Amino acid sequence: MFFATAPSATPAAARRAPAIVVCAALAIVALRAASVCAGTTEAHRAMVVAENALAADAGAEILRRGGNAVDAAAATALAVGVTNPVSCGIGGGGFMLIYLSRTHRFYALDYRERAPLAASATMYVRNGKTDEELARSGPLAVAVPGELAGLDAALKRFGTMKFSTVAAPAIRLAEQGFPATPHLVQDIARTMAQVAADPGLKATYLTPAGAPPRAGDILHEKALGATLRALGDDPAARFYHGAIARTIAGWMKAHGGLVTAGDLAQYHPVWRAPLHRGYRSYEVWTMPPPSSGGVVLEILGMLAGAPVSGLGADSPPYLARLIEVMREGFIDRAQYADPDFIHVPIEVLLSQRHIDEALKRALHRGAPAHLAPAADHGTSNLLVVDKDGNVVALTSTINTIFGAKMMIASLGLVLNDEMDDFAAGPGVPNVFKLAGTVANEIAPGKRPLSSMSPIIVTRHGRPVLAAGASGGPTIITGVLQVAVDVLDFHLGPAAAVEEPRLHQQAAPDVVFVESRMPAATRRALAQMGYRLKEVPALGAVGAITIAPGDLHGAFDPRKGGGASGL
Ligand code: GLY
């Protein structure tokens, strides 16, 4: 639903209104020119960083009301699902990395979507050929959503508030409306034909004249608000069983999708053992497979032997080393998949011996060329630090823009296209041109391999940095570069996320370089023999640096966003 007048702002939103206006205006410039202006803030007690300023405010509101980092993370995730429906939401799934200050322990919650039980490795084969478009849009692209099961599990284990309390800001945004960001407008415009073809998306996100909204226009998601409200304090029971589950299953049956009431009833999130590895004087914690957090750790391991800090973040010698180790990390990523189905030799991949060998290989390269990967505007990262020092780094997704490009209108539920994160067929690359591997082939109930890699970095056992990103495979390289920018080049989060980035994923054998990278650096890399492809932007990273009583946070100007502190 679409109106062009602003609702009354929440107190937090009202306090920060000038900043939002300035940032919204600058974000338009940023999107056009991939220029820079981060949603940044500093605070003494607590902070939320998210890819939407109102969603960050939603998390801060929960913190102000006494909620902890897990409560605030759930509130922010639900709110960003409302304000950035192109990226994430209750039709998707994600990963949550949690640090609890009381016990100094880390927890990794996997609520990634699962393949329906009727899915198979050959489900996209038509007339002997894989039709990968079927995995990218339409009912067969949809995997079983995990978002609400995950948020519910996290709240039940570590939260202090009821679901209805943490959902209240999201419900308010959905029902009372929120201003469309330039990023949302751009993504609606980008997928116009598919949005217009789906009755629910069309009614919700296009003007009555059938055009995309303008930045600042107020959007309403009444059906989504009602669904969130109907979840009460038992979201998993009410979404995966009962009337909502029956509506989803009925819609799927009517439209030729595979997700059944049985798939929903059997969905469960998984608490996994987090991965961690030393990097210089730090310990980097992240999600295990089916996340790609281990790839970030492996690449950092290869970088650890190099004296990076004296080189400079834009220096060709540093960037050349980065390109080589990124390539090796992505070659090994092919061994990652759902660990409940495939043995991922993570101990070997993160062993010093393997990392030393990979570093040697990095100097003797060769990889086939492919087409350029698609830009990803699905996926969303958020970070929370609370007053007790608990930290959450959460990344969730519906995969590409508007996921399957379909909405169950009566529920306001935008459906994911997470099946495309599987190998649609042997060797068939996905939308990000990540080559399909047998390890990541489709199987009933399996989770697709993900690039989402939230990290929390500690020093002497205390968190000093939380970071995460969106952007398909550029999540891995974006998180990596921001971590190195903070840990080695001593940049603050705002400078670190604004720093121009590059990306190399082994295949295609091309180095993607942001056009803001200094021309002299680009020339130097080209002279070294790298085939460069200039792109306006690579992913979107958020970061918070953490010191006692001193928090600094920034979200990436490449996607807009905000940081809200207490
Ligand atoms: N859907 C993007 C990812 O999980 O990598």
XYZ file of C-alpha atoms and ligand atoms in Angstrom:
571
model
C 0.000 0.000 0.000
C 1.312 3.297 -1.034
C 0.825 6.831 0.329
C 2.867 9.970 -0.176
C 2.608 11.529 3.270
C 4.883 10.819 6.201
C 3.448 9.272 9.391
C 4.360 10.779 12.716
C 7.939 9.875 13.531
C 8.882 7.777 16.541
C 10.747 9.787 19.217
C 14.029 8.233 18.133
C 13.284 8.876 14.489
C 12.286 12.465 15.250
C 15.550 13.086 17.090
C 17.547 11.848 14.172
C 15.346 13.280 11.414
C 17.864 15.819 10.083
C 20.486 13.107 9.829
C 18.068 10.852 7.953
C 17.189 13.632 5.518
C 20.842 14.437 4.896
C 21.773 10.797 4.591
C 18.811 10.036 2.301
C 19.812 12.887 0.036
C 23.414 11.824 0.015
C 22.431 8.197 -0.457
C 20.841 9.162 -3.763
C 24.198 10.551 -4.812
C 25.892 7.482 -3.371
C 23.760 5.110 -5.386
C 24.358 7.017 -8.561
C 28.050 7.603 -8.190
C 28.881 4.930 -5.596
C 30.133 7.885 -3.583
C 30.562 7.827 0.152
C 28.657 8.824 3.297
C 28.142 6.200 5.948
C 25.318 5.931 8.460
C 27.734 6.319 11.341
C 27.491 6.957 15.038
C 29.394 6.693 18.271
C 28.006 5.775 21.665
C 29.101 4.905 25.157
C 26.757 2.083 26.131
C 25.076 0.258 23.286
C 24.632 0.353 19.535
C 22.709 -1.061 16.590
C 23.929 -0.903 13.000
C 21.588 -1.988 10.212
C 20.998 -1.373 6.538
C 18.048 0.857 7.321
C 18.105 3.740 9.811
C 14.558 3.101 11.071
C 15.381 -0.557 11.625
C 18.473 0.452 13.606
C 16.198 2.745 15.629
C 13.831 -0.199 16.216
C 16.682 -2.153 17.787
C 17.789 0.860 19.829
C 14.209 1.288 21.063
C 14.279 -2.275 22.419
C 17.670 -1.660 24.051
C 16.320 1.498 25.691
C 13.407 -0.528 27.064
C 15.853 -2.877 28.765
C 16.190 -5.550 26.101
C 19.511 -7.244 25.518
C 21.460 -7.671 22.273
C 19.439 -10.730 21.223
C 16.121 -8.945 21.832
C 17.363 -5.944 19.869
C 18.757 -8.104 17.062
C 15.377 -9.831 16.661
C 13.592 -6.463 16.664
C 16.012 -5.040 14.098
C 15.778 -8.125 11.877
C 11.981 -7.933 11.867
C 12.065 -4.181 11.194
C 14.569 -4.407 8.371
C 12.374 -7.142 6.872
C 9.650 -4.498 6.735
C 11.724 -1.550 5.493
C 13.972 -3.571 3.120
C 11.601 -6.239 1.815
C 13.821 -6.655 -1.242
C 16.606 -8.017 0.947
C 15.278 -10.109 3.793
C 12.226 -10.887 5.862
C 10.144 -13.617 7.420
C 10.066 -15.439 4.065
C 13.849 -15.937 4.249
C 16.454 -17.189 6.662
C 19.833 -16.385 8.125
C 22.650 -16.827 10.576
C 23.091 -15.292 14.012
C 26.461 -15.152 15.773
C 26.116 -14.317 19.461
C 28.705 -13.378 22.088
C 27.570 -13.471 25.725
C 29.694 -11.288 27.979
C 28.712 -13.052 31.206
C 30.274 -16.337 30.127
C 32.550 -15.051 27.329
C 30.988 -17.725 25.130
C 30.019 -17.646 21.452
C 26.961 -19.243 19.874
C 26.125 -19.781 16.211
C 22.499 -20.171 15.171
C 21.752 -21.495 11.693
C 18.231 -20.706 10.519
C 19.052 -20.970 6.858
C 16.238 -22.046 4.540
C 15.987 -25.743 3.655
C 15.130 -27.463 0.377
C 11.578 -28.806 0.414
C 11.300 -32.555 1.003
C 10.094 -33.035 -2.576
C 13.187 -31.278 -3.989
C 15.812 -33.230 -5.916
C 19.157 -32.697 -7.636
C 17.448 -32.841 -11.036
C 14.388 -30.725 -10.216
C 15.412 -27.953 -12.620
C 16.257 -30.254 -15.543
C 13.923 -29.752 -18.483
C 14.421 -31.676 -21.740
C 17.838 -32.817 -20.543
C 19.048 -29.297 -19.736
C 19.161 -27.409 -16.452
C 16.864 -24.394 -16.496
C 18.482 -22.340 -13.739
C 15.903 -19.558 -14.110
C 13.473 -21.875 -12.320
C 15.712 -21.606 -9.232
C 15.756 -17.789 -9.402
C 12.135 -16.794 -9.643
C 8.756 -18.428 -9.368
C 7.357 -21.015 -6.965
C 10.033 -23.672 -7.547
C 12.732 -21.223 -6.390
C 11.334 -21.136 -2.864
C 13.070 -22.958 -0.011
C 11.442 -23.500 3.396
C 11.825 -20.207 5.330
C 13.816 -20.278 8.581
C 13.683 -16.656 9.737
C 10.966 -16.884 12.383
C 12.130 -20.245 13.729
C 15.584 -18.721 14.156
C 14.477 -15.506 15.829
C 12.174 -17.498 18.114
C 14.949 -19.940 19.077
C 17.383 -17.098 19.827
C 14.816 -15.217 21.895
C 13.792 -18.323 23.824
C 17.403 -19.233 24.647
C 18.978 -15.832 25.263
C 16.333 -13.114 24.988
C 14.596 -11.365 27.840
C 11.503 -10.098 26.019
C 8.449 -11.632 24.424
C 8.214 -11.869 20.655
C 5.277 -9.445 20.573
C 7.423 -6.836 22.342
C 10.373 -7.107 19.955
C 8.013 -7.281 16.963
C 6.167 -4.099 17.980
C 8.461 -1.619 16.142
C 8.298 -3.713 12.954
C 4.510 -3.960 13.199
C 4.328 -0.183 13.685
C 6.499 0.434 10.615
C 4.474 -2.003 8.511
C 1.082 -0.657 9.603
C 1.807 3.067 9.961
C 4.191 3.202 7.031
C 7.829 4.006 6.401
C 9.645 6.138 3.829
C 11.030 4.258 0.864
C 14.804 4.602 0.766
C 16.636 5.387 -2.470
C 18.006 1.852 -2.332
C 14.549 0.296 -2.090
C 13.267 2.494 -4.906
C 16.194 1.527 -7.083
C 15.637 -2.190 -6.467
C 11.903 -1.905 -7.153
C 12.707 -0.108 -10.408
C 15.297 -2.754 -11.273
C 12.745 -5.569 -10.936
C 9.769 -3.569 -12.242
C 8.528 -6.155 -14.735
C 8.472 -8.957 -12.167
C 7.018 -6.760 -9.421
C 4.259 -5.640 -11.763
C 3.536 -9.266 -12.687
C 2.887 -10.339 -9.083
C -0.397 -9.040 -7.642
C 0.850 -8.803 -4.045
C 4.150 -7.085 -4.880
C 2.416 -4.769 -7.326
C -0.247 -3.654 -4.857
C 2.301 -3.127 -2.095
C 5.291 -1.605 -3.836
C 4.030 0.196 -6.957
C 2.009 3.405 -7.121
C -1.647 3.163 -8.198
C -0.366 4.251 -11.616
C 1.934 1.225 -11.658
C 5.207 3.104 -11.214
C 7.941 2.597 -8.614
C 7.633 4.904 -5.585
C 9.920 7.874 -5.183
C 12.464 8.004 -2.387
C 10.696 9.296 0.715
C 7.247 8.121 -0.362
C 5.512 6.273 2.449
C 4.919 2.565 1.949
C 2.562 0.437 4.008
C 2.649 -3.330 4.445
C -0.670 -3.912 6.181
C -0.809 -7.651 5.457
C 2.718 -8.194 6.763
C 1.887 -6.146 9.847
C -1.172 -8.327 10.465
C 0.892 -11.497 10.028
C 3.522 -10.279 12.502
C 0.747 -9.343 14.919
C -0.903 -12.762 14.502
C 2.327 -14.469 15.565
C 1.677 -13.316 19.132
C 4.327 -14.658 21.468
C 4.718 -17.993 19.755
C 5.968 -17.198 16.263
C 7.413 -20.617 15.443
C 4.261 -22.490 16.458
C 1.998 -20.034 14.614
C 4.067 -19.739 11.420
C 5.131 -23.365 10.948
C 1.852 -24.942 12.115
C -1.777 -23.862 12.018
C -3.504 -21.258 9.864
C -0.428 -19.460 8.498
C 1.266 -22.750 7.565
C -1.955 -23.900 5.878
C -2.124 -20.651 3.875
C 1.498 -21.038 2.730
C 1.032 -24.702 1.822
C -2.243 -23.950 0.021
C -0.620 -21.137 -1.976
C 2.282 -23.407 -2.906
C -0.035 -26.161 -4.090
C -2.079 -23.729 -6.144
C 1.010 -22.176 -7.759
C 3.083 -25.321 -8.348
C 5.607 -24.788 -5.523
C 7.042 -27.636 -3.466
C 6.827 -26.308 0.104
C 4.198 -28.293 2.029
C 2.698 -28.164 5.509
C 5.042 -31.068 6.317
C 8.097 -29.035 5.230
C 7.033 -26.191 7.490
C 6.243 -28.469 10.436
C 9.645 -30.155 10.136
C 11.713 -26.977 9.827
C 14.104 -26.469 12.722
C 16.989 -24.071 13.303
C 20.339 -25.575 14.345
C 22.751 -24.387 17.034
C 26.190 -25.043 15.594
C 29.691 -24.782 17.015
C 31.099 -21.420 15.900
C 34.409 -21.350 14.024
C 37.325 -19.301 15.240
C 40.932 -18.770 14.265
C 43.723 -16.458 15.363
C 44.666 -13.478 13.234
C 47.742 -11.661 14.531
C 46.870 -10.714 18.131
C 43.136 -11.253 17.518
C 40.728 -14.179 17.473
C 38.117 -14.047 14.711
C 34.819 -15.842 15.408
C 32.302 -16.669 12.719
C 29.577 -19.026 11.498
C 30.473 -22.556 10.376
C 29.142 -24.168 7.162
C 26.746 -23.840 5.447
C 28.026 -20.282 5.974
C 31.247 -19.173 4.289
C 32.706 -17.821 7.524
C 35.476 -20.406 7.260
C 36.532 -18.913 3.920
C 37.026 -15.536 5.632
C 39.170 -17.276 8.280
C 41.219 -19.118 5.661
C 41.902 -15.951 3.678
C 42.843 -14.080 6.847
C 45.149 -16.989 7.679
C 46.933 -16.542 4.338
C 47.219 -12.798 4.930
C 48.567 -13.208 8.449
C 52.043 -14.062 7.170
C 52.341 -10.765 5.267
C 53.408 -7.473 6.857
C 50.234 -5.748 5.680
C 49.956 -2.815 8.040
C 52.887 -0.859 6.598
C 51.559 -1.107 3.045
C 48.393 1.017 3.011
C 44.814 -0.013 2.298
C 44.937 1.143 -1.346
C 48.512 0.045 -2.050
C 49.031 -2.265 -5.045
C 51.326 -4.713 -3.149
C 48.672 -5.229 -0.461
C 45.866 -5.507 -2.988
C 47.825 -7.940 -5.179
C 48.350 -10.199 -2.156
C 44.680 -9.841 -1.305
C 43.602 -10.870 -4.809
C 45.767 -13.979 -4.710
C 44.586 -15.169 -1.319
C 40.946 -14.395 -2.116
C 41.252 -16.665 -5.152
C 42.563 -19.558 -3.076
C 39.858 -19.071 -0.469
C 37.159 -19.239 -3.138
C 38.695 -22.366 -4.695
C 38.382 -24.043 -1.296
C 34.853 -22.689 -0.844
C 33.816 -25.380 -3.338
C 34.232 -27.886 -0.474
C 31.661 -26.089 1.683
C 28.045 -27.219 1.924
C 25.430 -28.234 4.485
C 27.449 -30.134 7.129
C 24.380 -32.240 7.983
C 24.660 -33.777 4.500
C 28.319 -33.447 3.481
C 31.531 -33.753 5.439
C 33.189 -30.355 5.139
C 36.860 -30.855 6.075
C 36.906 -27.616 8.026
C 39.729 -28.659 10.393
C 41.924 -29.372 7.365
C 40.919 -26.214 5.504
C 41.719 -24.034 8.513
C 44.878 -25.911 9.522
C 48.140 -23.989 9.312
C 49.564 -26.610 6.989
C 46.708 -26.255 4.491
C 46.822 -22.470 4.715
C 50.594 -22.476 4.070
C 50.062 -24.694 1.017
C 47.208 -22.511 -0.226
C 49.415 -19.459 0.143
C 52.087 -21.143 -1.987
C 49.476 -22.025 -4.607
C 48.321 -18.428 -4.598
C 51.493 -17.570 -6.493
C 50.829 -20.162 -9.266
C 47.370 -19.431 -10.425
C 45.053 -20.170 -13.333
C 41.288 -20.114 -13.540
C 38.652 -20.274 -16.286
C 36.754 -17.196 -17.373
C 32.994 -16.813 -16.963
C 30.514 -14.010 -17.268
C 30.410 -11.316 -14.595
C 28.417 -12.208 -11.487
C 25.114 -10.505 -10.790
C 24.949 -7.644 -8.330
C 23.133 -8.812 -5.209
C 20.668 -6.573 -3.455
C 19.035 -9.272 -1.421
C 20.568 -10.089 1.970
C 20.998 -7.792 4.928
C 23.369 -7.565 7.861
C 22.843 -6.056 11.304
C 24.991 -5.721 14.404
C 24.101 -5.081 18.026
C 26.201 -4.381 21.113
C 24.254 -3.989 24.354
C 25.113 -2.227 27.606
C 26.389 -5.479 29.148
C 28.790 -6.076 26.291
C 26.785 -8.827 24.590
C 27.254 -8.771 20.818
C 25.155 -10.095 17.931
C 26.223 -10.205 14.289
C 23.299 -11.351 12.148
C 22.979 -11.775 8.397
C 19.727 -12.840 6.773
C 18.421 -13.056 3.269
C 15.695 -13.887 0.797
C 18.563 -14.208 -1.754
C 18.138 -11.864 -4.740
C 15.991 -8.715 -4.968
C 12.447 -9.665 -3.858
C 13.569 -13.311 -3.731
C 11.335 -15.460 -5.934
C 9.603 -12.234 -7.087
C 6.406 -13.549 -5.575
C 4.409 -12.627 -2.514
C 1.683 -14.534 -0.676
C -0.451 -11.406 -0.641
C -2.798 -12.317 2.190
C 0.213 -12.747 4.506
C 2.395 -9.968 3.028
C 5.024 -12.715 2.760
C 7.768 -12.120 0.171
C 9.077 -15.552 -0.833
C 12.784 -16.338 -1.042
C 14.649 -17.755 -4.050
C 17.233 -19.452 -1.873
C 17.165 -22.627 -4.017
C 19.517 -20.738 -6.357
C 22.238 -20.920 -3.708
C 22.383 -24.661 -4.442
C 24.074 -25.988 -7.555
C 21.057 -26.122 -9.865
C 22.915 -28.843 -11.794
C 26.452 -30.248 -11.937
C 28.833 -27.382 -12.777
C 25.937 -24.970 -13.338
C 26.867 -21.589 -11.864
C 24.317 -19.733 -9.773
C 23.256 -16.122 -10.188
C 26.547 -15.052 -8.570
C 28.523 -17.209 -11.062
C 29.681 -19.408 -8.206
C 30.246 -22.750 -9.926
C 27.934 -25.556 -8.840
C 29.595 -28.426 -6.985
C 28.383 -31.898 -6.088
C 28.776 -31.046 -2.387
C 26.194 -28.293 -2.804
C 23.722 -30.182 -5.005
C 20.075 -30.168 -4.011
C 18.731 -32.810 -1.628
C 15.487 -32.914 0.356
C 15.793 -30.964 3.602
C 19.317 -29.718 2.788
C 20.484 -26.152 3.369
C 22.151 -24.361 0.442
C 25.705 -23.057 0.826
C 25.743 -19.391 1.751
C 28.265 -16.589 1.481
C 26.886 -14.905 4.593
C 29.773 -14.564 7.036
C 29.126 -12.440 10.118
C 32.198 -12.085 12.345
C 33.027 -10.979 15.876
C 36.705 -10.322 16.606
C 38.159 -10.531 20.102
C 41.455 -9.402 21.618
C 42.518 -10.870 24.964
C 39.086 -12.513 25.037
C 37.061 -9.260 24.656
C 35.144 -8.284 21.510
C 36.779 -5.413 19.612
C 34.969 -5.597 16.275
C 31.714 -6.934 14.848
C 31.129 -6.933 11.095
C 28.951 -8.489 8.445
C 27.748 -7.802 4.948
C 25.329 -8.378 2.118
C 26.240 -8.863 -1.516
C 26.452 -12.569 -2.453
C 30.101 -13.660 -2.656
C 31.261 -10.084 -2.084
C 30.083 -10.640 1.502
C 33.178 -12.778 2.062
C 35.606 -10.300 0.540
C 33.814 -7.255 1.958
C 33.909 -8.571 5.543
C 37.531 -9.554 5.003
C 38.612 -6.141 3.711
C 36.787 -4.192 6.391
C 38.322 -6.445 9.073
C 41.812 -5.857 7.697
C 41.123 -2.132 7.327
C 40.214 -1.962 11.018
C 42.696 -4.460 12.467
C 45.762 -3.734 10.314
C 45.257 -0.242 8.913
C 43.596 1.073 12.075
C 40.735 2.736 10.211
C 37.562 3.545 12.144
C 34.406 1.738 10.992
C 33.186 4.647 8.870
C 36.455 4.894 6.953
C 36.754 1.106 6.779
C 33.340 0.543 5.197
C 33.834 3.498 2.833
C 37.258 2.329 1.660
C 37.073 1.219 -2.001
C 37.058 -2.573 -2.308
C 37.951 -5.246 -4.810
C 36.695 -8.803 -5.244
C 38.159 -11.973 -6.722
C 36.261 -15.278 -6.544
C 38.551 -17.581 -8.583
C 36.045 -17.899 -11.419
C 35.632 -15.697 -13.363
C 39.338 -14.906 -13.520
C 38.638 -11.220 -13.234
C 39.309 -8.792 -10.430
C 36.244 -6.681 -9.749
C 37.358 -3.231 -8.629
C 35.175 -0.405 -7.440
C 35.476 2.635 -9.661
C 36.350 4.722 -6.593
C 39.623 2.801 -6.234
C 42.361 5.369 -7.004
C 43.228 5.370 -10.712
C 46.946 4.958 -9.963
C 46.184 1.803 -7.956
C 44.024 0.396 -10.713
C 46.749 1.121 -13.277
C 49.362 -0.562 -11.101
C 47.205 -3.690 -10.695
C 46.566 -3.802 -14.449
C 50.314 -3.512 -15.075
C 50.822 -6.516 -12.803
C 48.682 -8.455 -15.284
C 45.341 -8.493 -13.486
C 42.269 -8.338 -15.654
C 40.218 -5.663 -13.928
C 36.512 -5.043 -14.257
C 35.320 -1.758 -12.844
C 32.017 -1.872 -10.973
C 30.197 0.895 -9.091
C 29.962 -0.988 -5.798
C 30.832 -4.339 -4.211
C 28.484 -5.443 -1.431
C 27.498 -3.515 1.673
C 29.313 -3.953 4.978
C 28.438 -2.843 8.495
C 30.922 -2.623 11.355
C 31.088 -1.691 15.031
C 34.376 -1.222 16.864
C 34.063 -2.011 20.550
C 36.087 -0.639 23.457
C 34.891 -0.126 27.040
C 32.484 2.840 26.977
C 33.439 3.651 23.404
C 31.475 2.201 20.489
C 31.814 3.367 16.905
C 29.520 2.016 14.227
C 28.913 2.507 10.537
C 26.763 1.045 7.851
C 27.859 1.058 4.272
C 26.865 4.107 2.191
C 26.711 1.789 -0.820
C 23.315 0.604 0.458
C 22.202 3.380 2.805
C 21.519 2.251 6.350
C 21.985 3.578 9.815
C 23.682 3.316 13.168
C 21.800 4.101 16.364
C 23.554 4.415 19.704
C 22.719 4.812 23.374
N 21.672 -15.726 -0.578
C 22.984 -15.226 -0.474
C 23.836 -16.078 0.387
O 23.327 -16.703 1.297
O 25.014 -16.145 0.136
